[in-house]
Amino acid sequence: MGVERVFVEEEIHDAFVEAVKREMSSLRQGLGGEGVDLGRMIFQPQFERVMDHLEDARAKGATVIGGEVADADNLMIRPALVLNATPEMKVMTEETF
């Protein structure tokens, strides 16, 4: 999955969030090869930018599900779902990737 932003109608919000959480939990993260769904960040500044965007979202009131550092040495971050993002958050105003 490579989606950055999805706007969801309120009536299907909860079901959508649960479906995305299930999908996120099934993804296998690693350094590559067979059986890996998600790899590592390519370079340190990108890793730092993603973490900065997630922290900014949390600080400004968003709920962030996932997004933890999985392996700092290999620049790996778990998939993240940001709920209730607002226009003043970096995840909404800047390109993360």
CSV table of C-alpha atoms in Angstrom, one decimal:
chain,number,residue,atom,x,y,z
A,1,MET,CA,0.0,0.0,0.0
A,2,GLY,CA,1.4,3.4,-0.9
A,3,VAL,CA,-1.4,5.7,-0.2
A,4,GLU,CA,-0.7,9.0,1.7
A,5,ARG,CA,-4.2,10.4,2.2
A,6,VAL,CA,-7.7,9.0,2.1
A,7,PHE,CA,-10.8,10.9,3.0
A,8,VAL,CA,-13.5,8.6,4.4
A,9,GLU,CA,-17.3,9.3,4.7
A,10,GLU,CA,-18.4,9.3,8.3
A,11,GLU,CA,-20.9,6.5,7.8
A,12,ILE,CA,-18.2,4.0,6.9
A,13,HIS,CA,-15.3,5.5,9.0
A,14,ASP,CA,-15.2,2.9,11.7
A,15,ALA,CA,-15.4,-0.1,9.4
A,16,PHE,CA,-12.7,1.4,7.1
A,17,VAL,CA,-10.4,2.1,10.0
A,18,GLU,CA,-10.8,-1.5,11.2
A,19,ALA,CA,-10.1,-2.9,7.7
A,20,VAL,CA,-7.0,-0.8,7.4
A,21,LYS,CA,-5.7,-1.8,10.8
A,22,ARG,CA,-6.2,-5.5,9.9
A,23,GLU,CA,-4.3,-5.0,6.7
A,24,MET,CA,-1.5,-3.1,8.5
A,25,SER,CA,-1.1,-5.9,11.0
A,26,SER,CA,-0.8,-8.5,8.3
A,27,LEU,CA,2.1,-6.8,6.5
A,28,ARG,CA,5.5,-8.4,6.9
A,29,GLN,CA,8.4,-6.0,7.4
A,30,GLY,CA,12.0,-6.8,6.6
A,31,LEU,CA,15.1,-6.0,4.7
A,32,GLY,CA,13.9,-7.5,1.5
A,33,GLY,CA,13.4,-10.9,-0.2
A,34,GLU,CA,10.6,-13.3,-0.5
A,35,GLY,CA,7.8,-12.9,2.1
A,36,VAL,CA,8.5,-9.2,2.8
A,37,ASP,CA,5.8,-6.7,2.1
A,38,LEU,CA,7.5,-3.6,3.5
A,39,GLY,CA,11.2,-2.7,3.4
A,40,ARG,CA,13.4,0.0,4.9
A,41,MET,CA,13.6,3.8,4.2
A,42,ILE,CA,16.3,4.6,1.6
A,43,PHE,CA,18.2,7.2,3.6
A,44,GLN,CA,18.3,8.8,7.1
A,45,PRO,CA,16.7,12.2,6.2
A,46,GLN,CA,13.6,10.4,4.9
A,47,PHE,CA,13.3,8.3,8.1
A,48,GLU,CA,13.6,11.5,10.2
A,49,ARG,CA,11.0,13.3,8.0
A,50,VAL,CA,8.5,10.5,8.5
A,51,MET,CA,9.0,10.5,12.2
A,52,ASP,CA,8.8,14.3,12.4
A,53,HIS,CA,5.5,14.2,10.5
A,54,LEU,CA,4.0,11.6,12.8
A,55,GLU,CA,5.2,13.4,15.9
A,56,ASP,CA,3.7,16.7,14.6
A,57,ALA,CA,0.4,15.0,14.0
A,58,ARG,CA,0.4,13.6,17.5
A,59,ALA,CA,1.3,16.9,19.0
A,60,LYS,CA,-1.5,18.6,17.2
A,61,GLY,CA,-4.2,16.2,18.3
A,62,ALA,CA,-4.3,13.4,15.7
A,63,THR,CA,-4.6,9.8,16.7
A,64,VAL,CA,-1.7,7.8,15.2
A,65,ILE,CA,-2.0,4.1,15.1
A,66,GLY,CA,1.3,2.4,14.4
A,67,GLY,CA,4.2,4.5,13.1
A,68,GLU,CA,6.6,3.1,15.7
A,69,VAL,CA,10.3,2.7,14.9
A,70,ALA,CA,10.7,-1.0,14.1
A,71,ASP,CA,14.4,-1.0,13.6
A,72,ALA,CA,16.3,2.4,13.8
A,73,ASP,CA,19.6,0.9,12.5
A,74,ASN,CA,17.9,-0.2,9.3
A,75,LEU,CA,15.6,2.8,9.1
A,76,MET,CA,12.4,0.8,9.4
A,77,ILE,CA,9.1,2.3,10.6
A,78,ARG,CA,5.9,0.3,11.1
A,79,PRO,CA,3.0,1.3,8.9
A,80,ALA,CA,1.0,4.3,10.3
A,81,LEU,CA,-2.6,5.3,10.2
A,82,VAL,CA,-3.3,9.0,11.1
A,83,LEU,CA,-6.8,9.7,12.2
A,84,ASN,CA,-8.4,13.2,12.5
A,85,ALA,CA,-5.6,15.0,10.7
A,86,THR,CA,-6.2,18.7,10.3
A,87,PRO,CA,-4.9,21.2,7.7
A,88,GLU,CA,-2.2,22.6,10.0
A,89,MET,CA,-0.5,19.2,10.4
A,90,LYS,CA,2.6,18.4,8.3
A,91,VAL,CA,1.0,15.2,7.2
A,92,MET,CA,-1.6,17.3,5.4
A,93,THR,CA,0.6,20.2,4.1
A,94,GLU,CA,3.9,18.5,3.2
A,95,GLU,CA,4.9,15.6,1.1
A,96,THR,CA,6.1,12.8,3.3
A,97,PHE,CA,7.7,10.9,0.5
